[in-house]
CSV table of C-alpha atoms and ligand atoms in Angstrom, one decimal:
chain,number,residue,atom,x,y,z
Y,1,MET,CA,0.3,0.1,-0.1
Y,2,SER,CA,1.6,3.7,-0.8
Y,3,TYR,CA,1.6,6.5,1.1
Y,4,LEU,CA,-0.7,8.4,-0.8
Y,5,GLU,CA,-3.2,5.2,0.0
Y,6,SER,CA,-2.8,4.9,3.3
Y,7,LEU,CA,-3.1,8.7,3.8
Y,8,ARG,CA,-6.5,8.4,2.0
Y,9,ILE,CA,-8.4,5.6,4.3
Y,10,GLY,CA,-7.8,7.5,7.5
Y,11,ASP,CA,-11.1,8.5,8.5
Y,12,ASN,CA,-11.1,9.3,12.2
Y,13,LEU,CA,-10.3,13.3,12.9
Y,14,ASP,CA,-6.7,12.7,14.2
Y,15,GLN,CA,-6.0,10.6,11.2
Y,16,CYS,CA,-7.4,13.3,8.9
Y,17,GLN,CA,-5.3,15.9,10.3
Y,18,THR,CA,-2.3,14.0,9.5
Y,19,LEU,CA,-3.3,14.0,5.9
Y,20,PHE,CA,-1.8,17.2,5.3
Y,21,SER,CA,0.4,16.6,2.7
Y,22,VAL,CA,-0.1,14.1,-0.4
Y,23,GLY,CA,-3.4,13.1,1.2
Y,24,GLN,CA,-4.6,16.9,1.6
Y,25,MET,CA,-3.4,17.4,-2.1
Y,26,SER,CA,-6.3,15.2,-2.9
Y,27,LEU,CA,-8.9,17.4,-0.5
Y,28,HIS,CA,-8.0,20.7,-2.5
Y,29,VAL,CA,-10.4,23.2,-3.8
Y,30,LYS,CA,-13.0,21.1,-4.8
Y,31,ASP,CA,-13.2,18.8,-1.8
Y,32,ALA,CA,-13.5,21.6,0.4
Y,33,ASP,CA,-15.6,20.8,3.2
Y,34,GLN,CA,-18.2,24.0,3.2
Y,35,PRO,CA,-20.1,25.0,6.2
Y,36,GLU,CA,-22.8,28.1,5.8
Y,37,ASN,CA,-21.7,31.3,5.3
Y,38,THR,CA,-17.5,30.5,5.3
Y,39,LYS,CA,-14.9,33.3,5.5
Y,40,LEU,CA,-11.6,33.6,4.1
Y,41,LEU,CA,-8.4,35.6,4.4
Y,42,LYS,CA,-5.0,35.1,2.4
Y,43,VAL,CA,-2.2,36.4,4.5
Y,44,ALA,CA,1.2,36.9,2.7
Y,45,ILE,CA,3.9,37.0,5.0
Y,46,ILE,CA,7.0,39.1,4.1
Y,47,GLY,CA,10.0,40.3,4.9
Y,48,ALA,CA,14.0,40.4,5.1
Y,49,PRO,CA,15.7,37.1,5.6
Y,50,ASN,CA,15.7,35.5,8.8
Y,51,ALA,CA,13.0,38.1,10.4
Y,52,GLY,CA,11.1,35.0,11.9
Y,53,LYS,CA,8.2,34.3,9.2
Y,54,SER,CA,8.4,30.7,9.0
Y,55,THR,CA,8.7,30.4,13.0
Y,56,LEU,CA,5.4,32.7,13.2
Y,57,SER,CA,3.7,30.5,10.6
Y,58,ASN,CA,4.5,27.3,12.1
Y,59,SER,CA,3.1,29.0,15.7
Y,60,LEU,CA,0.1,30.4,14.0
Y,61,LEU,CA,-0.7,26.7,12.6
Y,62,GLY,CA,0.0,24.8,16.0
Y,63,ARG,CA,2.4,22.6,14.2
Y,64,LYS,CA,5.9,22.6,12.9
Y,65,VAL,CA,5.1,22.5,8.9
Y,66,PHE,CA,7.9,24.9,7.8
Y,67,ALA,CA,11.7,24.7,7.9
Y,68,VAL,CA,13.4,27.3,10.6
Y,69,SER,CA,16.7,27.8,11.0
Y,70,LYS,CA,19.3,30.6,12.2
Y,71,LYS,CA,21.1,31.1,8.7
Y,72,VAL,CA,19.3,33.0,6.0
Y,73,HIS,CA,17.4,31.9,3.0
Y,74,THR,CA,15.9,28.8,4.7
Y,75,THR,CA,12.5,29.1,2.8
Y,76,ARG,CA,13.2,28.6,-0.5
Y,77,SER,CA,9.6,28.9,-2.1
Y,78,ARG,CA,6.4,30.3,-1.5
Y,79,THR,CA,4.9,27.6,1.0
Y,80,LEU,CA,1.4,27.4,1.9
Y,81,GLY,CA,-0.5,26.9,5.5
Y,82,VAL,CA,-3.8,26.4,6.4
Y,83,LEU,CA,-5.6,27.3,9.5
Y,84,THR,CA,-9.3,26.4,10.0
Y,85,GLU,CA,-11.4,27.5,12.9
Y,86,ASP,CA,-15.2,27.3,13.2
Y,87,ASP,CA,-16.2,29.3,10.0
Y,88,THR,CA,-12.8,31.0,9.2
Y,89,GLN,CA,-10.2,29.8,6.9
Y,90,ILE,CA,-6.6,31.6,7.1
Y,91,ILE,CA,-4.7,30.7,4.4
Y,92,LEU,CA,-1.1,31.6,5.3
Y,93,LEU,CA,1.5,32.2,2.7
Y,94,ASP,CA,5.3,32.0,3.9
Y,95,THR,CA,7.6,33.6,1.2
Y,96,PRO,CA,11.5,33.5,0.9
Y,97,GLY,CA,13.0,36.4,2.5
Y,98,LEU,CA,13.0,39.4,0.1
Y,99,THR,CA,16.4,39.7,-1.7
Y,100,THR,CA,18.1,41.8,-4.6
Y,101,PRO,CA,18.4,40.6,-8.4
Y,102,SER,CA,22.4,41.1,-7.7
Y,103,LYS,CA,22.2,39.0,-4.5
Y,104,VAL,CA,20.2,35.8,-6.1
Y,105,LYS,CA,23.0,35.7,-8.9
Y,106,ARG,CA,25.9,36.4,-6.3
Y,107,HIS,CA,24.6,33.4,-4.3
Y,108,GLN,CA,23.1,31.8,-7.2
Y,109,LEU,CA,19.6,31.6,-5.6
Y,110,GLU,CA,16.4,29.9,-7.5
Y,111,LYS,CA,14.3,32.6,-9.6
Y,112,SER,CA,11.6,32.1,-6.8
Y,113,PHE,CA,13.4,34.4,-4.6
Y,114,LEU,CA,12.8,37.3,-6.7
Y,115,GLU,CA,9.5,36.0,-7.7
Y,116,ASP,CA,7.4,34.7,-4.9
Y,117,PRO,CA,7.4,37.3,-2.8
Y,118,TRP,CA,5.8,39.5,-5.0
Y,119,ASN,CA,3.5,37.1,-6.5
Y,120,THR,CA,2.2,36.2,-3.2
Y,121,VAL,CA,1.4,39.6,-2.1
Y,122,LYS,CA,-0.7,39.8,-5.5
Y,123,GLU,CA,-3.1,37.3,-4.5
Y,124,ALA,CA,-3.3,38.0,-0.7
Y,125,ASP,CA,-6.2,39.8,1.2
Y,126,LEU,CA,-3.5,41.1,3.9
Y,127,VAL,CA,0.2,41.2,4.2
Y,128,VAL,CA,2.5,41.0,7.3
Y,129,VAL,CA,5.4,42.9,7.1
Y,130,MET,CA,7.9,40.9,9.8
Y,131,VAL,CA,11.0,42.9,11.0
Y,132,ASP,CA,13.5,41.2,13.4
Y,133,VAL,CA,13.7,44.0,16.4
Y,134,SER,CA,16.9,42.6,17.7
Y,135,ASP,CA,18.9,43.6,14.2
Y,136,LYS,CA,19.5,46.7,14.8
Y,137,TRP,CA,19.8,47.8,11.3
Y,138,ALA,CA,16.3,46.1,10.6
Y,139,CYS,CA,14.9,48.6,12.7
Y,140,ARG,CA,16.0,51.6,11.8
Y,141,LYS,CA,14.5,51.5,8.2
Y,142,LEU,CA,12.2,49.1,6.7
Y,143,ASP,CA,13.8,47.0,4.1
Y,144,PHE,CA,14.3,48.6,0.4
Y,145,GLU,CA,12.6,45.2,-1.1
Y,146,VAL,CA,9.7,45.5,1.5
Y,147,LEU,CA,9.1,49.3,0.6
Y,148,LYS,CA,9.1,48.3,-3.0
Y,149,CYS,CA,6.7,45.8,-2.7
Y,150,LEU,CA,4.3,47.5,-0.2
Y,151,THR,CA,4.5,50.4,-3.0
Y,152,HIS,CA,3.7,48.4,-5.5
Y,153,TYR,CA,0.7,46.8,-4.2
Y,154,SER,CA,-0.3,49.6,-2.1
Y,155,ASP,CA,-4.1,48.6,-2.3
Y,156,VAL,CA,-3.5,45.4,-0.5
Y,157,PRO,CA,-4.1,46.2,3.6
Y,158,ALA,CA,-0.8,45.6,5.7
Y,159,VAL,CA,0.1,45.3,9.1
Y,160,LEU,CA,3.5,45.6,10.6
Y,161,VAL,CA,4.6,43.1,13.2
Y,162,LEU,CA,7.6,43.6,15.4
Y,163,ASN,CA,9.2,40.3,16.0
Y,164,LYS,CA,11.7,38.8,18.5
Y,165,VAL,CA,10.8,41.4,21.2
Y,166,ASP,CA,11.7,38.4,23.8
Y,167,LEU,CA,15.7,39.8,22.8
Y,168,LEU,CA,14.8,43.4,23.3
Y,169,LYS,CA,16.2,44.9,26.5
Y,170,SER,CA,14.6,47.8,26.5
Y,171,LYS,CA,10.9,47.5,25.7
Y,172,SER,CA,10.5,51.4,25.4
Y,173,ARG,CA,12.6,51.1,22.3
Y,174,LEU,CA,9.6,49.4,20.7
Y,175,LEU,CA,7.9,52.8,20.7
Y,176,GLU,CA,10.9,54.4,18.8
Y,177,ILE,CA,10.9,51.4,16.6
Y,178,THR,CA,7.3,51.5,15.7
Y,179,ALA,CA,7.5,55.1,14.9
Y,180,ASP,CA,10.5,55.0,12.5
Y,181,LEU,CA,9.2,52.2,10.6
Y,182,THR,CA,5.8,54.0,10.1
Y,183,CYS,CA,6.7,57.0,9.7
Y,184,GLY,CA,4.8,58.0,12.7
Y,185,VAL,CA,1.5,57.1,11.2
Y,186,VAL,CA,-0.7,53.9,11.6
Y,187,ASN,CA,-4.2,53.2,9.9
Y,188,GLY,CA,-4.1,56.9,8.6
Y,189,ARG,CA,-3.7,58.4,12.3
Y,190,LYS,CA,-0.4,60.4,13.4
Y,191,LEU,CA,1.3,58.6,16.4
Y,192,GLN,CA,1.2,60.7,19.9
Y,193,LEU,CA,4.4,59.0,20.9
Y,194,ARG,CA,6.4,61.2,18.5
Y,195,ARG,CA,5.9,64.3,20.2
Y,196,VAL,CA,7.0,62.5,23.0
Y,197,ILE,CA,10.6,61.1,22.1
Y,198,LYS,CA,11.8,63.7,19.3
Y,199,PRO,CA,12.3,67.1,19.7
Y,200,PRO,CA,10.3,69.9,17.6
Y,201,TRP,CA,12.7,69.9,14.4
Y,202,ALA,CA,12.5,66.1,14.4
Y,203,GLU,CA,8.7,66.5,14.5
Y,204,ARG,CA,9.0,69.0,11.6
Y,205,ARG,CA,10.8,66.6,9.6
Y,206,ALA,CA,8.8,63.2,10.8
Y,207,ASP,CA,6.0,65.3,8.5
Y,208,ARG,CA,7.8,65.7,5.8
Y,209,GLU,CA,8.7,62.1,5.8
Y,210,VAL,CA,5.3,61.3,5.9
Y,211,ARG,CA,4.1,63.3,3.3
Y,212,THR,CA,6.0,61.7,0.7
Y,213,SER,CA,5.8,57.9,2.3
Y,214,GLY,CA,2.3,57.9,1.2
Y,215,PRO,CA,1.2,55.5,-2.3
Y,216,ARG,CA,2.3,56.7,-5.4
Y,217,GLU,CA,2.0,60.2,-6.5
Y,218,GLU,CA,1.3,60.4,-10.4
Y,219,ASN,CA,2.7,63.4,-11.3
Y,220,GLU,CA,6.3,63.1,-9.7
Y,221,PRO,CA,8.9,63.9,-12.6
Y,222,HIS,CA,10.3,61.0,-14.2
Y,223,GLY,CA,13.9,60.0,-13.3
Y,224,VAL,CA,16.7,57.6,-14.2
Y,225,VAL,CA,16.6,53.8,-12.5
Y,226,ASP,CA,20.0,54.2,-10.7
Y,227,SER,CA,20.3,50.8,-9.4
Y,228,GLY,CA,21.4,49.1,-12.4
Y,229,GLU,CA,18.3,46.5,-12.1
Y,230,SER,CA,15.9,46.2,-14.6
Y,231,SER,CA,12.5,48.1,-14.3
Y,232,GLU,CA,10.8,44.6,-14.0
Y,233,ALA,CA,13.0,43.6,-11.1
Y,234,GLN,CA,12.2,47.3,-9.4
Y,235,GLY,CA,8.4,46.1,-9.3
Y,236,GLY,CA,7.6,48.6,-12.3
Y,237,LEU,CA,8.6,51.3,-10.2
Y,238,ARG,CA,9.8,54.8,-11.5
Y,239,GLY,CA,13.4,55.8,-11.0
Y,240,ASP,CA,12.4,58.7,-8.8
Y,241,GLN,CA,10.1,56.7,-6.9
Y,242,LEU,CA,12.9,54.4,-6.1
Y,243,ARG,CA,15.0,57.1,-5.0
Y,244,THR,CA,12.0,58.4,-3.0
Y,245,LEU,CA,12.2,54.9,-1.3
Y,246,LYS,CA,15.6,54.6,-0.8
Y,247,ASN,CA,15.5,57.3,1.5
Y,248,GLN,CA,12.2,56.5,3.4
Y,249,GLN,CA,12.4,55.1,6.6
Y,250,GLY,CA,9.2,53.4,6.8
Y,251,TRP,CA,5.5,53.1,5.5
Y,252,ALA,CA,3.0,55.4,6.4
Y,253,CYS,CA,0.0,53.0,5.7
Y,254,PHE,CA,0.2,50.0,8.2
Y,255,LYS,CA,-3.2,49.5,9.2
Y,256,ASP,CA,-1.7,48.2,12.7
Y,257,VAL,CA,1.5,47.3,14.6
Y,258,PHE,CA,2.0,43.8,16.4
Y,259,MET,CA,4.8,43.5,18.8
Y,260,LEU,CA,5.1,39.9,19.7
Y,261,SER,CA,7.5,37.1,20.0
Y,262,ALA,CA,6.8,34.3,17.0
Y,263,VAL,CA,7.5,31.6,19.6
Y,264,ASP,CA,5.4,33.1,22.5
Y,265,ARG,CA,1.8,31.6,22.3
Y,266,GLU,CA,-0.3,34.5,23.8
Y,267,ASP,CA,1.1,37.2,21.1
Y,268,VAL,CA,0.7,34.8,18.7
Y,269,GLU,CA,-3.0,34.0,19.6
Y,270,THR,CA,-3.6,38.1,19.2
Y,271,LEU,CA,-2.5,38.5,15.8
Y,272,LYS,CA,-4.6,35.2,14.8
Y,273,ARG,CA,-7.7,36.6,16.3
Y,274,TYR,CA,-6.9,39.6,14.2
Y,275,PHE,CA,-7.0,37.7,11.6
Y,276,VAL,CA,-10.1,35.9,12.4
Y,277,VAL,CA,-11.8,39.4,12.2
Y,278,SER,CA,-10.6,40.5,9.1
Y,279,ALA,CA,-11.8,37.4,7.5
Y,280,LYS,CA,-14.5,38.4,4.7
Y,281,LEU,CA,-17.4,36.1,3.7
Y,282,GLY,CA,-15.9,33.7,1.2
Y,283,SER,CA,-15.6,30.2,0.2
Y,284,TRP,CA,-12.6,27.9,1.6
Y,285,GLU,CA,-10.2,26.7,-0.8
Y,286,TYR,CA,-9.1,23.5,1.2
Y,287,HIS,CA,-10.8,21.2,3.3
Y,288,SER,CA,-10.9,22.1,6.9
Y,289,GLY,CA,-8.0,18.7,7.5
Y,290,VAL,CA,-5.4,20.6,5.5
Y,291,LEU,CA,-2.6,22.1,7.2
Y,292,THR,CA,-0.3,22.3,4.1
Y,293,ASP,CA,0.3,22.3,0.5
Y,294,GLN,CA,3.7,20.6,0.9
Y,295,THR,CA,3.9,17.0,-0.2
Y,296,PRO,CA,5.2,14.6,2.3
Y,297,GLU,CA,8.7,14.4,0.2
Y,298,GLU,CA,9.0,18.3,0.3
Y,299,LEU,CA,8.4,18.0,3.9
Y,300,CYS,CA,10.8,15.4,4.5
Y,301,LEU,CA,13.5,17.2,2.5
Y,302,SER,CA,12.8,20.6,4.3
Y,303,THR,CA,13.2,19.1,7.5
Y,304,VAL,CA,16.6,17.6,6.7
Y,305,ARG,CA,18.0,20.7,5.0
Y,306,GLU,CA,17.0,22.8,8.2
Y,307,LYS,CA,19.1,20.5,10.0
Y,308,LEU,CA,21.8,20.8,7.9
Y,309,LEU,CA,21.9,24.8,7.9
Y,310,GLU,CA,21.6,24.6,11.6
Y,311,TYR,CA,24.8,22.5,12.3
Y,312,LEU,CA,27.1,22.7,8.9
Y,313,PRO,CA,29.1,25.8,8.5
Y,314,LYS,CA,28.3,28.3,6.6
Y,315,GLU,CA,28.3,27.8,3.0
Y,316,VAL,CA,28.3,23.8,3.1
Y,317,PRO,CA,24.6,23.1,3.4
Y,318,TYR,CA,24.0,26.0,0.6
Y,319,THR,CA,25.9,23.8,-2.2
Y,320,MET,CA,24.6,20.4,-0.8
Y,321,THR,CA,21.3,18.4,-2.6
Y,322,GLN,CA,19.4,15.8,-1.6
Y,323,SER,CA,17.2,12.9,-2.9
Y,324,ILE,CA,15.0,10.3,-1.7
Y,325,ASP,CA,16.2,6.9,-2.3
Y,326,LEU,CA,13.3,5.3,-0.2
Y,327,TRP,CA,10.1,5.9,1.2
Y,328,HIS,CA,8.4,2.9,2.7
Y,329,ASP,CA,5.2,2.0,4.9
Y,330,ARG,CA,5.9,-0.5,7.6
Y,331,GLU,CA,2.9,-2.5,8.7
Y,332,ASN,CA,3.1,-1.6,12.0
Y,333,GLY,CA,2.1,2.2,11.1
Y,334,GLU,CA,6.1,3.1,11.1
Y,335,LEU,CA,7.7,5.0,7.9
Y,336,ASP,CA,11.1,3.9,6.9
Y,337,ILE,CA,12.9,7.0,4.6
Y,338,ALA,CA,16.2,7.2,3.0
Y,339,VAL,CA,17.7,10.3,2.2
Y,340,LYS,CA,20.9,10.7,0.0
Y,341,LEU,CA,22.9,13.8,0.5
Y,342,TYR,CA,25.3,15.1,-2.1
Y,343,VAL,CA,27.8,17.2,-1.3
Y,344,LYS,CA,30.4,19.1,-3.8
Y,345,LYS,CA,33.8,18.4,-2.3
Y,346,GLU,CA,35.6,15.4,-0.1
Y,347,GLY,CA,35.9,18.1,2.7
Y,348,HIS,CA,32.5,18.8,2.8
Y,349,MET,CA,31.7,15.3,3.3
Y,350,LYS,CA,34.1,15.0,6.0
Y,351,MET,CA,32.1,17.8,7.6
Y,352,VAL,CA,28.6,16.2,7.1
Y,353,ILE,CA,29.6,12.7,8.6
Y,354,GLY,CA,31.4,14.2,11.6
Y,355,GLN,CA,33.7,12.8,14.0
Y,356,ALA,CA,32.7,9.0,14.0
Y,357,GLY,CA,29.5,9.9,12.1
Y,358,GLN,CA,28.2,12.0,15.1
Y,359,MET,CA,27.2,14.8,12.6
Y,360,VAL,CA,25.0,12.9,10.3
Y,361,ALA,CA,23.4,11.0,12.9
Y,362,ARG,CA,22.4,13.9,15.1
Y,363,ILE,CA,21.0,15.5,11.9
Y,364,ALA,CA,19.3,11.9,11.2
Y,365,ARG,CA,18.1,11.5,14.5
Y,366,GLU,CA,16.4,15.2,15.1
Y,367,ALA,CA,15.1,15.2,11.4
Y,368,GLY,CA,13.1,11.9,12.1
Y,369,GLU,CA,11.9,13.3,15.5
Y,370,ASP,CA,10.4,16.4,13.8
Y,371,LEU,CA,9.0,14.4,10.7
Y,372,SER,CA,7.5,11.7,13.6
Y,373,SER,CA,5.6,14.4,14.8
Y,374,VAL,CA,4.7,16.3,11.6
Y,375,PHE,CA,3.2,12.9,10.3
Y,376,LEU,CA,2.3,11.8,13.9
Y,377,ARG,CA,3.9,8.4,13.5
Y,378,GLU,CA,7.3,6.8,14.2
Y,379,VAL,CA,9.7,7.7,11.3
Y,380,LYS,CA,12.8,6.1,10.7
Y,381,LEU,CA,15.1,8.2,8.8
Y,382,ARG,CA,18.3,6.9,7.4
Y,383,LEU,CA,21.1,9.5,5.6
Y,384,SER,CA,24.1,8.7,3.5
Y,385,VAL,CA,26.5,11.2,1.8
Y,386,LYS,CA,27.8,11.3,-1.3
Y,387,VAL,CA,30.2,13.6,-3.3
Y,388,LYS,CA,28.9,14.8,-6.8
Y,389,ASN,CA,30.3,17.4,-8.6
T,1,GTP,N1,14.6,34.7,20.0
T,1,GTP,C1,13.6,34.4,19.5
T,1,GTP,N2,14.0,34.0,18.2
T,1,GTP,C2,13.3,33.8,16.9
T,1,GTP,C3,11.9,34.3,16.9
T,1,GTP,N3,11.1,34.2,15.6
T,1,GTP,C4,12.5,33.6,15.0
T,1,GTP,N4,13.1,33.4,16.0
T,1,GTP,C5,14.6,32.6,15.5
T,1,GTP,O1,15.1,33.5,14.1
T,1,GTP,C6,15.6,32.5,13.4
T,1,GTP,C7,15.0,32.8,12.1
T,1,GTP,O2,13.5,32.5,11.9
T,1,GTP,P1,12.9,32.1,10.8
T,1,GTP,O3,11.4,31.7,10.8
T,1,GTP,O4,13.7,30.6,9.8
T,1,GTP,O5,12.8,33.1,9.7
T,1,GTP,P2,12.7,33.2,8.2
T,1,GTP,O6,12.0,34.8,8.0
T,1,GTP,O7,11.6,32.2,8.0
T,1,GTP,O8,14.0,33.2,7.4
T,1,GTP,P3,14.4,33.1,5.8
T,1,GTP,O9,13.5,31.6,5.7
T,1,GTP,O10,15.5,32.7,5.8
T,1,GTP,O11,13.7,34.2,5.0
T,1,GTP,C8,15.7,31.1,13.9
T,1,GTP,O12,16.5,30.7,14.3
T,1,GTP,C9,14.1,31.6,14.8
T,1,GTP,O13,14.6,30.1,15.7
T,1,GTP,C10,11.3,34.8,18.3
T,1,GTP,O14,10.1,35.3,18.2
T,1,GTP,N5,12.1,35.2,19.3
């Protein structure tokens, strides 16, 4: 019996919720269970690499279905999570960290790094912009790529999420960060706190910033795109608009601001409630048992990759590829998986294997444990390493 078949025959709720991959794919759109008066909200989560987008998505779903690591570019393409509560379905669209064409070229990243965040925002009802408040550069100024995306899709409502507040020693910094990243304006209203923390001359400057940071002004004179990137890569924005954005500290059109720690349940619950309240009448797109659109194989490979990113030195995991050699359902319900890891150099192979095979054993054990809790069954994962130039 194949894994797909075994997933389809699950008929109690627990088993049904396990069917979040191939099995759930079979429950897509046409099979969505539709109670009366359903509500739907599609949320695109964007931000710089490592802001905590996948961690937040996992916390919202209550299950680890997206890979998370302390290294950048863990998420490589758009992934989808589905949260269904009562009559409301929230579709979470996790995106790769926004980056530039020159960085994509330099680090040989896939096209999805440039395209997916933009395409995802296009289809969203709400954009969540995540900022890591423990990163002192990120909280001085909104990422230029984020600003470009917000400007291009200024008709899609956006909220600002200040993440990793647990790492901030002085919580009063949060007010300053909010003022900077919103240009002192939230939901069309000027923040009062600016008057308290800034002298009058800074207040006047802030006013100027607010005036220049609204949605695109059609009558601005045309200029030259000066970053050496194509117009398409700039989201179709004109040179003068790009120059204005380069000097812009924040976005004055956020509807709301949340300050949270993506790993803290209580904080995440507040954001979840906001999503539920923001959902509009509309048909569900997925069966209520669906958690993600990733296949079990994709989930397995991204879980292994997460551990490689976590434990191997900087460039090694980025140069590796993987393939699944074996996927076998045992009659006792256990799942046997064998994954082959391909490295570019002998030296890398030694690092992956580690002293007396300890490194590869640790990666296999931890990835196997994660997969067991995702698939809700015992997973026995074996890893082997091979050099492939
Ligand atoms: N202390 C703390 N760490 C967090 C929090 N949220 C995320 N992290 C950590 O930040 C790192 C990056 O988290 P990810 O969720 O992978 O970030 P991402 O934005 O999806 O990253 P990319 O895939 O590179 O775009 C991981 O080591 C997380 O454990 C938080 O609220 N507090």
